[in-house]
Coordinates of C-alpha atoms and ligand atoms in Angstrom, one line a residue:
X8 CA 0.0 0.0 0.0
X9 CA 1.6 3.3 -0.9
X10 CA 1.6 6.1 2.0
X11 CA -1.6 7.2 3.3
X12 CA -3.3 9.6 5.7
X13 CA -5.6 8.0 8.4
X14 CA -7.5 10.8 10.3
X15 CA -10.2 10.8 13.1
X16 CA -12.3 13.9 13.3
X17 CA -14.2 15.9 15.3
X18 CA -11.8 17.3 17.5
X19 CA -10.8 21.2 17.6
X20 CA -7.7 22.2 16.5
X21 CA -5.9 24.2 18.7
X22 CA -2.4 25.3 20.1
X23 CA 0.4 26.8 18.1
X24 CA 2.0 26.0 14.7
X25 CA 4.9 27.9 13.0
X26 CA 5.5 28.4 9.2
X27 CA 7.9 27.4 6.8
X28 CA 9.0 29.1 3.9
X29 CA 7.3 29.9 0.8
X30 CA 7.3 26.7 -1.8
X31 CA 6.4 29.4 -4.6
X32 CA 8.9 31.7 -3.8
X33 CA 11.9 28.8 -3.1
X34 CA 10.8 27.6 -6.6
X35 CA 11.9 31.3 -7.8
X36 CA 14.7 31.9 -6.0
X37 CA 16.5 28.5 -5.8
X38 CA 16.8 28.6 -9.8
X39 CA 17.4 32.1 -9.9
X40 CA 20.7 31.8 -7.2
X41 CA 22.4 29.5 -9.9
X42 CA 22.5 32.7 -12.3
X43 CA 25.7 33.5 -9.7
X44 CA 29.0 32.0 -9.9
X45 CA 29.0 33.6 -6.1
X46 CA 28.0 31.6 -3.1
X47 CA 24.1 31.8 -2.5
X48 CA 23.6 31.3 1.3
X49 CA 19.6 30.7 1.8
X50 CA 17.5 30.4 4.4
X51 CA 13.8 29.5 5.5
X52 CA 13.6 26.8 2.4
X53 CA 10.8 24.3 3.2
X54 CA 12.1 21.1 3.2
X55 CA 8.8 19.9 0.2
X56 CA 9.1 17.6 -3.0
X57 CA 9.0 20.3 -5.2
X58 CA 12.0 21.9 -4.0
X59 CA 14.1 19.2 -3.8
X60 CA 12.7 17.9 -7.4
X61 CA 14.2 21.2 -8.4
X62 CA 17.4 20.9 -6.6
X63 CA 18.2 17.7 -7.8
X64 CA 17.5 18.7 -11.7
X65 CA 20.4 21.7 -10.9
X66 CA 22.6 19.3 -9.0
X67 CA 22.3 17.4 -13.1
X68 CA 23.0 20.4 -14.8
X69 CA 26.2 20.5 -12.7
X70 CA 25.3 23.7 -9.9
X71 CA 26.4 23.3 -6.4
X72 CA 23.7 22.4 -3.9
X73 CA 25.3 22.3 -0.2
X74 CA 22.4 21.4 2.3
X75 CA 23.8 23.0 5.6
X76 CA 20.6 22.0 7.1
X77 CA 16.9 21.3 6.7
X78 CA 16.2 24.5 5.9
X79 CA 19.4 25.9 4.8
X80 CA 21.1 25.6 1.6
X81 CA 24.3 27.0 0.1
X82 CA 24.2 27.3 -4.1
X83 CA 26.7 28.6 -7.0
X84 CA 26.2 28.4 -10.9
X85 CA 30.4 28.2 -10.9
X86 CA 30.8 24.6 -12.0
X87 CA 27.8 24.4 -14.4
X88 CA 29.6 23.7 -17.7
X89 CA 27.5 25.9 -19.9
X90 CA 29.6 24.3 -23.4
X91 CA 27.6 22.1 -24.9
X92 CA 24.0 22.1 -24.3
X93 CA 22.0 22.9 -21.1
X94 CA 19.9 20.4 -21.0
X95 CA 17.1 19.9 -17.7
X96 CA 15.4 16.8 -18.0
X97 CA 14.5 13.6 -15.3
X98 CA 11.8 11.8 -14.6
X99 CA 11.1 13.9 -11.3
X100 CA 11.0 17.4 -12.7
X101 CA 8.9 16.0 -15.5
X102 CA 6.1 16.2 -13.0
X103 CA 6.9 20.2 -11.3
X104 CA 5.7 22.9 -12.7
X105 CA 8.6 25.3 -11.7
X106 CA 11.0 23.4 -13.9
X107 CA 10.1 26.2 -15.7
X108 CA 12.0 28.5 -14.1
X109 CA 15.2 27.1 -14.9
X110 CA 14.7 28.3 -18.6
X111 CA 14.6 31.8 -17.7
X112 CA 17.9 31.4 -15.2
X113 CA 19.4 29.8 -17.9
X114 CA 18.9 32.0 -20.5
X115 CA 19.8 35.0 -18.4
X116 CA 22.7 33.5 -17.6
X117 CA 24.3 31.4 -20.5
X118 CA 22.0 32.7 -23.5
X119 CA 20.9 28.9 -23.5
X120 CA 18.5 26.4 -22.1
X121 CA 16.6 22.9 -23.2
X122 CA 14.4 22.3 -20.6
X123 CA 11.6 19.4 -20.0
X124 CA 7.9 20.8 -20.5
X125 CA 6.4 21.6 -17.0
X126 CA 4.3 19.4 -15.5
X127 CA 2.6 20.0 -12.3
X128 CA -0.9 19.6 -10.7
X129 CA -4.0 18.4 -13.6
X130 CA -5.7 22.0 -12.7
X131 CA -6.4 23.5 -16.2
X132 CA -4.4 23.7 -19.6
X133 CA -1.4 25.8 -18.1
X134 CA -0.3 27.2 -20.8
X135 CA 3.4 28.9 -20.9
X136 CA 3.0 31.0 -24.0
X137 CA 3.0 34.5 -21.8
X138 CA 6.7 32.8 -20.7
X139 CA 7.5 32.5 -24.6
X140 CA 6.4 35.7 -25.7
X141 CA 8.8 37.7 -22.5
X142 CA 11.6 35.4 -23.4
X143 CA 11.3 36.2 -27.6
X144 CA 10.3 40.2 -26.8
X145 CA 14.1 39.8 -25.0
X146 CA 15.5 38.6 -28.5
X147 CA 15.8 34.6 -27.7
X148 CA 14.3 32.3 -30.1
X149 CA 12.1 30.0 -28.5
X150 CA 10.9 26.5 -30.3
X151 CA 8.7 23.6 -28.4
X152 CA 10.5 20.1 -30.0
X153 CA 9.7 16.7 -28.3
X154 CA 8.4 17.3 -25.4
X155 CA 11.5 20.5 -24.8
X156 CA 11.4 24.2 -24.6
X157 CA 14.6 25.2 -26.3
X158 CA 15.3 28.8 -25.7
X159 CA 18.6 30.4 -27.4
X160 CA 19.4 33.7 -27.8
X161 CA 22.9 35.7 -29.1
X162 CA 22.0 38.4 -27.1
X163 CA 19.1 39.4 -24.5
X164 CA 18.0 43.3 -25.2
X165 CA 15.6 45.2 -22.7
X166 CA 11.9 45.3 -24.2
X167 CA 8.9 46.5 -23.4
X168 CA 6.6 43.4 -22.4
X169 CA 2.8 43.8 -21.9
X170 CA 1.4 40.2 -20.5
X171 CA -1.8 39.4 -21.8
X172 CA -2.9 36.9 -19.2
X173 CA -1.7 37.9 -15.6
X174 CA 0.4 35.4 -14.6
X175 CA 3.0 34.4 -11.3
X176 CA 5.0 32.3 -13.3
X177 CA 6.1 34.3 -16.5
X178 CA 6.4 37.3 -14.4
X179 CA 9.1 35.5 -12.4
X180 CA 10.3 33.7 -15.5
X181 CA 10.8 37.3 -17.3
X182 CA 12.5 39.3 -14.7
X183 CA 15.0 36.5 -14.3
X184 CA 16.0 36.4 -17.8
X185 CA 15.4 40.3 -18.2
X186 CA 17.8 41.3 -15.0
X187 CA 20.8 39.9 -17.2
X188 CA 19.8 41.5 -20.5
X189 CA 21.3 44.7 -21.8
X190 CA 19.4 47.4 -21.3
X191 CA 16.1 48.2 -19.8
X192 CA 13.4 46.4 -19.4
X193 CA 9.7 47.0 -18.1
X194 CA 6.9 44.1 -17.6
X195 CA 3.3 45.4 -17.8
X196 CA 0.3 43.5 -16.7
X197 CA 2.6 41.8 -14.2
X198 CA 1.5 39.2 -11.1
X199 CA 1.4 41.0 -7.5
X200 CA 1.5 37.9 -5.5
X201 CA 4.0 37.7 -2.7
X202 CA 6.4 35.7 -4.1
X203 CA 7.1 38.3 -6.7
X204 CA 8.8 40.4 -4.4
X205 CA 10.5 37.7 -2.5
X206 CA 12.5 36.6 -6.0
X207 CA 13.1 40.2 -7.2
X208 CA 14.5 41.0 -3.7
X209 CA 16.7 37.9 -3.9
X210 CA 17.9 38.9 -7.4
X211 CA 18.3 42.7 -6.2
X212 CA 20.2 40.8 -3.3
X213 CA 22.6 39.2 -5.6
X214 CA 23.0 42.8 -7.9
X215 CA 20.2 42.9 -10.0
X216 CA 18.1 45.8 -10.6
X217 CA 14.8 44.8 -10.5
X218 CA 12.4 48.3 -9.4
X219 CA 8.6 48.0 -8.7
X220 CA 8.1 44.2 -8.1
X221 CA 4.5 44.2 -6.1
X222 CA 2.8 46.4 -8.7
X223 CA 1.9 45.8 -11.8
X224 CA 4.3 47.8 -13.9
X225 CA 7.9 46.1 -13.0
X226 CA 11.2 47.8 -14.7
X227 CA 14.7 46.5 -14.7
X228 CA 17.9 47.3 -15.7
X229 CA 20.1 44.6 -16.4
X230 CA 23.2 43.9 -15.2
X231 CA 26.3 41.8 -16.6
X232 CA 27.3 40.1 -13.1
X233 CA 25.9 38.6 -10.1
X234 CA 27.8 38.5 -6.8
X235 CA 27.2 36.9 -3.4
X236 CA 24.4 37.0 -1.3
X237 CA 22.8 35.7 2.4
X238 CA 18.9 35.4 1.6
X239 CA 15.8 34.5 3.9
X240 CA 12.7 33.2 2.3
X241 CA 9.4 34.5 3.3
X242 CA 6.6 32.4 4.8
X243 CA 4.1 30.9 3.0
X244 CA 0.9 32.5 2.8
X245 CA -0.8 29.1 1.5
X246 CA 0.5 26.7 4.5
X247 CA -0.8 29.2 6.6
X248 CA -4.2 30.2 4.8
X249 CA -4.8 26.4 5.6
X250 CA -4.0 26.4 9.0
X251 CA -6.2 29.1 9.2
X252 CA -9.3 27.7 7.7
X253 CA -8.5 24.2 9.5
X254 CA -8.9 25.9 13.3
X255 CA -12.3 27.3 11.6
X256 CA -13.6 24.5 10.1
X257 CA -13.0 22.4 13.4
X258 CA -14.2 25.3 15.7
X259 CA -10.1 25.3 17.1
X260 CA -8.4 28.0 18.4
X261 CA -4.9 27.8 16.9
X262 CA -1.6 30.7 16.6
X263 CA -0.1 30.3 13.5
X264 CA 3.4 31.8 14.1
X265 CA 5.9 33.2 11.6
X266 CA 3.7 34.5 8.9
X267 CA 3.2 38.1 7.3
X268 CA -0.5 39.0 7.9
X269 CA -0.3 41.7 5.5
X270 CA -0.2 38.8 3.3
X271 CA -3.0 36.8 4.5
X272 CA -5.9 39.6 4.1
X273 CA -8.1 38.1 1.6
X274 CA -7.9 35.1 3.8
X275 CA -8.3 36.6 7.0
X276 CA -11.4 39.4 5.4
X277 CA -13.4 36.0 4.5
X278 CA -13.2 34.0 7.8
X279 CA -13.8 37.5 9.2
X280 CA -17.2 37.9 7.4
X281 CA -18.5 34.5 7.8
X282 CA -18.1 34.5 11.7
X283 CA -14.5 33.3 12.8
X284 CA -12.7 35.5 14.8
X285 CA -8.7 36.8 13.8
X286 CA -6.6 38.0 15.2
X287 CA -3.2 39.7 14.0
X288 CA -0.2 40.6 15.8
X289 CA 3.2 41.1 13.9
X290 CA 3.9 38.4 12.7
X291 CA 1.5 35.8 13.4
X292 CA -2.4 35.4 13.2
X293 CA -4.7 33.7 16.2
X294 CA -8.1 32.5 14.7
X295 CA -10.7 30.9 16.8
X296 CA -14.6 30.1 15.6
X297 CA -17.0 28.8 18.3
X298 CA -20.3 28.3 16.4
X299 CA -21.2 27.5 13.3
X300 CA -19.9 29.7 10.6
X301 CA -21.8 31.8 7.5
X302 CA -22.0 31.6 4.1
X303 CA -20.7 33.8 1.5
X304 CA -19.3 34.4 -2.0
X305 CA -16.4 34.0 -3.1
X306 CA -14.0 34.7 -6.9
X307 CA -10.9 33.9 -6.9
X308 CA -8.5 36.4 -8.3
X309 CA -4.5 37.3 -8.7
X310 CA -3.5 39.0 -5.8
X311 CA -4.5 40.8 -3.8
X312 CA -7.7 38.9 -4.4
X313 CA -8.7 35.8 -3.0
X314 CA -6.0 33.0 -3.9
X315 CA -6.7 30.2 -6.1
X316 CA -4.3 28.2 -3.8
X317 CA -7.2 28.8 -1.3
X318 CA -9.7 27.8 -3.1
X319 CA -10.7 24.3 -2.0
X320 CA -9.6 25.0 1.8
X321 CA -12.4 27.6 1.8
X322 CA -14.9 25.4 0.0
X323 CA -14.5 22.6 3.0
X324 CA -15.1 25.5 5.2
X325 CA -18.4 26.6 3.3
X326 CA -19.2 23.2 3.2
X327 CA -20.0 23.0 6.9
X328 CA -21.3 26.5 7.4
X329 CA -24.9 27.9 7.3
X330 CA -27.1 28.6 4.5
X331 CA -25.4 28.6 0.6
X332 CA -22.5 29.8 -1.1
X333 CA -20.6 30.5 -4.2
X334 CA -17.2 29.9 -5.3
X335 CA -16.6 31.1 -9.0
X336 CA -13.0 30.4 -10.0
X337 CA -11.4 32.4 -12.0
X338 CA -7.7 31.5 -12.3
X339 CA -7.9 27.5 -13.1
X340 CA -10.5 25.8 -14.9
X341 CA -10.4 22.8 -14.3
X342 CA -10.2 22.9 -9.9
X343 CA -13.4 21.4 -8.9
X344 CA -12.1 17.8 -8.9
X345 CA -11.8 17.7 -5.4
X346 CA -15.8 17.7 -4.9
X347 CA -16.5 14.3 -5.7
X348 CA -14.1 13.3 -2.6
X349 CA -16.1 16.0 -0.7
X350 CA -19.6 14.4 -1.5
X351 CA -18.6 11.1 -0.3
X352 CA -18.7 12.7 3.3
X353 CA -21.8 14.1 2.4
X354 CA -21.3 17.3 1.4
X355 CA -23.7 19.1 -0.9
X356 CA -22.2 20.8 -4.1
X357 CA -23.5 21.7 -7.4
X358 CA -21.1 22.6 -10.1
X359 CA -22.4 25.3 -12.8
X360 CA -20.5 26.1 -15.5
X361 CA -17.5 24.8 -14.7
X362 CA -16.3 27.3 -12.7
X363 CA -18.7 28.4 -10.2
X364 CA -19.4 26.0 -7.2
X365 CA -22.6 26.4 -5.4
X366 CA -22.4 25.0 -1.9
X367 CA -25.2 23.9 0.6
X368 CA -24.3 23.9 3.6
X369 CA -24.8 20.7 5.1
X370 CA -24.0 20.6 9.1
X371 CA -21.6 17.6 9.5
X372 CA -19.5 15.5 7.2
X373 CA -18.8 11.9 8.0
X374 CA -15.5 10.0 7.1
X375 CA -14.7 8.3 3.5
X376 CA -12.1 6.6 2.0
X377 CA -11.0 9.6 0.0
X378 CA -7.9 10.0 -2.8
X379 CA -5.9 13.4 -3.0
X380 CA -6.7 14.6 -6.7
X381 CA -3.7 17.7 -6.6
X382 CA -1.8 19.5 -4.0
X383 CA -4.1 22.2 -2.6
X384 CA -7.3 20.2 -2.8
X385 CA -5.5 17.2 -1.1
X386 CA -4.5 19.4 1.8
X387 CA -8.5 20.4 1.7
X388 CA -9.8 16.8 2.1
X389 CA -7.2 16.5 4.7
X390 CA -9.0 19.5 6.5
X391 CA -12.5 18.4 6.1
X392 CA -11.4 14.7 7.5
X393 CA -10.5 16.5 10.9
X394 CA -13.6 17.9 10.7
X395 CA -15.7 15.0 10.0
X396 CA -17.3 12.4 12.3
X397 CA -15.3 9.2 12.2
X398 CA -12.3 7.9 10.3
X399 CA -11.2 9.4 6.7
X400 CA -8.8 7.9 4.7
X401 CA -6.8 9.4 1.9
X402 CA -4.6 8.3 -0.7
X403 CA -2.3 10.1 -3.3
X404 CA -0.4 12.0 -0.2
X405 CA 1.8 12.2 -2.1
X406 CA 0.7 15.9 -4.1
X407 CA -0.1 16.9 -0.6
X408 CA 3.9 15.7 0.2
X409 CA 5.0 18.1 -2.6
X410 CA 3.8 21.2 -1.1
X411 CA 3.6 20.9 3.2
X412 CA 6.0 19.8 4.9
X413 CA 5.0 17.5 7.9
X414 CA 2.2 18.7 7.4
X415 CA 0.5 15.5 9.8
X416 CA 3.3 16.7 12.4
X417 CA 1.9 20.0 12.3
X418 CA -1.8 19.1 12.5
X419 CA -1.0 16.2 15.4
X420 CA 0.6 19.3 18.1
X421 CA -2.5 20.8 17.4
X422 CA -4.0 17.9 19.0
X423 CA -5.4 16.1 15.5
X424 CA -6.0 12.8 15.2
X425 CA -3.5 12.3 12.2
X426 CA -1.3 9.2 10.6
X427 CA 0.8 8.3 7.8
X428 CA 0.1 4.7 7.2
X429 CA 1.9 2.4 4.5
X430 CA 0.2 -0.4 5.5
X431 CA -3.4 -1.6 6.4
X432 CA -1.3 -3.0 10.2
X433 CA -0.5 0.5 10.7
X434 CA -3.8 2.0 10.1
X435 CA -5.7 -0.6 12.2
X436 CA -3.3 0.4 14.9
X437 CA -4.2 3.6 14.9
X438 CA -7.9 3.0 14.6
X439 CA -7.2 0.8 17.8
X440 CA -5.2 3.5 19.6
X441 CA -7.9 6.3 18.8
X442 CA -11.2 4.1 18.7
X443 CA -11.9 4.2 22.3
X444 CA -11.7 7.7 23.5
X445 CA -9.4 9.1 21.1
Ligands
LIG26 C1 1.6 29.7 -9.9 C2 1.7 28.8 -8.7 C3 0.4 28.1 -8.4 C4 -0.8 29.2 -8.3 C5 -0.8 30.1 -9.5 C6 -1.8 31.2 -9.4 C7 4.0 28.1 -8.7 C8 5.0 27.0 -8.9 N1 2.7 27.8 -8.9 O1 1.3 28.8 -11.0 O2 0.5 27.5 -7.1 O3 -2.0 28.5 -8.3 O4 0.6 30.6 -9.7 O5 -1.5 32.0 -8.3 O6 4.4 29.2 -8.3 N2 -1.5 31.5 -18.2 C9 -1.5 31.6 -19.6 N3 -0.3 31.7 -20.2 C10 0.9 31.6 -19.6 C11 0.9 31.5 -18.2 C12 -0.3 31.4 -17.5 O7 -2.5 31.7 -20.2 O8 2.0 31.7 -20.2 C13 -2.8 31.4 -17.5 C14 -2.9 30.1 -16.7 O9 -3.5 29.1 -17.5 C15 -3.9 30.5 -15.6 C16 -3.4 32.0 -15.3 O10 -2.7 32.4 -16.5 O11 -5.2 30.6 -16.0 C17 -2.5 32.1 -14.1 O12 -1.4 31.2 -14.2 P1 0.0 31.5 -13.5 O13 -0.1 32.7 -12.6 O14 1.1 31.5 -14.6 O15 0.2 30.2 -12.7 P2 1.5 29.3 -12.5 O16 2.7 30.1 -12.6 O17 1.3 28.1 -13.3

C-alpha cells in the first residue's frame, strides 16, 4: 500500500504551529541563485518535494547544492559547464511545474537552455506562451521540439513586455531572464502575489536591478554580473491560509506563528465575514470560531484577491457553514475535482458552468475513504477529514507531500487525530489507539 493519511475527526484544533517558507517563492529563487558564480547562502527553504525535485535537476545540470541543514542551503552556478548544451530533464522534474523557471535562469545566464515541458498539478491547460512571448520580446528564439522548450538567444535586449494573461509564473520567468539582459526592461500586466517580491528582492540581493516588483508595472535594468548574497525566504501564505481555515472549520483555536499578515488579508477578510474571529499581531495570526460559521461568495482572483491556492480550503469550510455559497473560480478551470471526494462525506455541491461552485451547507461530514486529486485540494480533504465524524482515509499523499512539509506533524501538536500509514497493520493500529476515547 503506498503512503496514506488516516485521520479521526471531530476534535478542535488548537495550540500553536509555525510556518515554513514559501514553496512558490523557493521555486523562484533557488533557480534564480544558480545565475551567480558567487556563493548563495539561503534560508527558511521548506524542506517539500517540489523543492528538492528542483534541486536535484540543478545538481544534473552541474550547480552546487550544499544542504547545511533542513532548511538551509548554500548554491553557486560556478561549475555548471554551460559548453555544450544545457539540458534539464529527469523523470522527477517532469512532473513540477517550476522546472520552468530554470529556462529563464538559464537563458539569463548562459544565453541557453533545453528544458523538459512543466508538468505540475491536472488544474487547467497551463499554458506557458505568456513565458515565450517575455523570453522572444528579450531577443531569444524559443521552439517547443519533443516534449523540450529550447530557448537560445545571441543576445538578451531590454523590451517592453505587456502580459496578456496575468500570470505568477512568466512574471518570475521574465524578470529573471530580463535582470541579465542589456538594457532596460519594463513588464506590464505583471503578477502582485508575494512571491514576486520575494525573488526580485533575492535577485536585487545578488546585484540585480529589479524596481517596482509588487505592482503591476515592474522595470529593470540589467546587469552583466551577479555577486554573493545571504537570503531568507518569506513564509508561505498558503501553508498558513490552511491552517487558518482548518482551526475554523474544526471550531479550534490555533496561533499560526511566523507569517506576514499583511499577506494573509483576503484570507483573513473572508473567515472574518462568515463568523471566525482573527486576530493579528506582527507576525502571526490567532483565529478561533465557536459556532457555526456563514456563508458567502467568493472569486478567486490574482492578488491581492482571494488566492486560487485557497480555493478548495475555503470550500470545505463553506461546506460545513450555514445557508449557501458560491465559489466562481477564476484562475484555473479545471479545480473542482476535489468535490467528488467531498460528496462522499456528504457534502452538498453543485457545479455550474464549470467554474462556479454552489455549496449547501450541510451541518456535519462523516469519514470516507477519500484520494488526494492535486496539492491544494489534497490538503482540503485533509481539513474536512478532521472535521468529520469518524475515520477518513486518503490516498495520493503524495501531491499533498510536494507542497507541506510534515504537514500530519503539524496538525498532530494541534491535537489532530493524524497518521501516515503504509500499511493496512499501521492503520488498524491507529484505529485501535484512537477508537476508544481518542
Ligand atoms: C503559480 C503557482 C500556483 C498558483 C498560480 C496562481 C508556482 C509554482 N505555482 O502557478 O500554485 O495556483 O501561480 O496563483 O508558483 N497562463 C497563460 N499563459 C501563460 C501562463 C499562464 O494563459 O503563459 C494562465 C494560466 O492558464 C492561468 C493563469 O494564467 O489561467 C495564471 O497562471 P500562473 O499565474 O502563470 O500560474 P502558475 O505560474 O502556473
Amino acid at each position: 500500500m503506498n503512503q496514506q493519511y488516516v485521520i479521526k475527526g471531530g476534535r478542535p484544533l488548537t495550540g500553536e504551529v509555525v510556518i515554513g517558507g514559501a514553496k512558490n517563492a523557493a521555486l523562484g529563487i533557488l533557480a534564480a541563485a544558480i545565475m551567480t558564480d558567487g556563493r548563495c547562502f539561503i534560508d527558511n527553504v521548506p524542506d517539500v518535494r517540489d523543492v528538492n525535485v528542483l534541486l536535484q535537476a540543478m545538481d544534473g545540470i552541474g550547480a552546487t547544492i550544499d544542504r547545511k541543514s533542513r532548511h538551509e542551503v548554500i548554491i553557486s552556478g560556478k561549475d555548471i559547464d554551460a559548453s555544450g548544451d544545457l539540458i534539464v530533464d529527469n523523470e522527477y522534474i517532469r512532473k513540477i511545474r517550476a522546472s520552468y523557471y530554470l529556462i529563464g535562469a538559464l537563458l539569463g545566464k548562459y544565453r541557453k537552455a533545453q528544458v523538459v515541458l512543466p508538468g505540475g498539478c491536472d488544474i487547467g491547460a497551463r499554458p506557458i506562451d505568456q513565458h515565450i512571448k517575455g523570453f522572444r520580446a528579450l531577443g531569444a528564439t524559443v521552439k517547443i521540439e519533443q516534449g523540450y522548450v529550447i530557448a537560445e538567444a545571441e543576445d538578451l535586449i531590454g523590451a517592453h513586455i505587456y502580459l496578456d494573461v496575468v500570470s505568477v509564473g512568466a512574471t518570475i520567468n521574465i524578470m529573471m531572464a530580463a535582470s541579465m539582459a542589456k538594457g532596460h526592461t519594463i513588464i506590464e500586466n505583471a503578477a502582485k502575489e508575494p512571491h514576486i517580491v520575494d525573488v526580485a528582492n533575492f535577485l536585487n540581493s545578488m546585484g540585480a536591478n529589479i524596481r517596482g516588483a509588487g505592482t503591476d508595472v515592474i522595470r529593470i535594468k540589467g546587469v552583466e554580473q551577479f555577486h554573493d548574497t545571504e537570503y531568507s525566504i518569506i513564509p508561505d501564505q498558503i501553508e498558513a491560509g490552511t491552517f487558518m481555515m482548518a482551526a475554523a472549520v474544526t471550531h479550534g483555536d490555533v496561533l499560526i506563528r511566523n507569517v506576514i499578515p499583511k499577506h494573509l488579508e483576503a484570507i483573513s477578510a473572508k473567515l472574518t465575514e462568515i463568523g471566525a474571529e482573527v486576530e493579528e499581531s506582527d507576525d502571526a495570526v490567532r483565529v478561533t470560531a465557536t459556532r457555526r460559521l456563514k456563508h458567502t461568495q467568493i472569486k478567486t482572483l490574482p492578488y491581492p484577491g482571494f488566492p486560487t491556492d485557497m480555493q478548495p480550503q475555503m470550500a470545505v469550510t463553506l461546506g460545513l457553514s450555514k445557508g449557501t455559497s458560491t465559489i466562481t473560480e477564476s484562475i484555473f478551470e479545471n479545480r473542482f475535482r476535489y468535490v467528488d471526494e467531498l460528496v462522499k462525506m456528504g457534502a452538498n455541491f453543485k457545479i455550474v458552468e464549470s467554474n462556479t461552485a454552489i455549496i449547501y451547507g450541510v451541518e456535519k461530514y462523516t469519514g470516507a475513504k477519500l484520494e488526494a486529486p492535486d496539492l491544494r485540494a489534497g490538503a482540503a480533504l485533509v481539513i474536512a477529514a478532521l472535521a468529520a465524524d469518524g475515520y477518513t482515509t486518503i490516498s495520493e499523499i503524495g501531491y499533498i507531500l510536494r507542497g507541506y512539509e510534515r504537514f500530519d506533524e503539524k496538525l498532530r501538536g494541534l491535537g489532530g487525530l493524524v497518521e501516515m500509514v503504509s500499511s493496512e497493520k499501521d492503520a488498524n493500529k491507529f484505529i485501535y489507539k484512537t477508537g476508544t476515547n481518542g
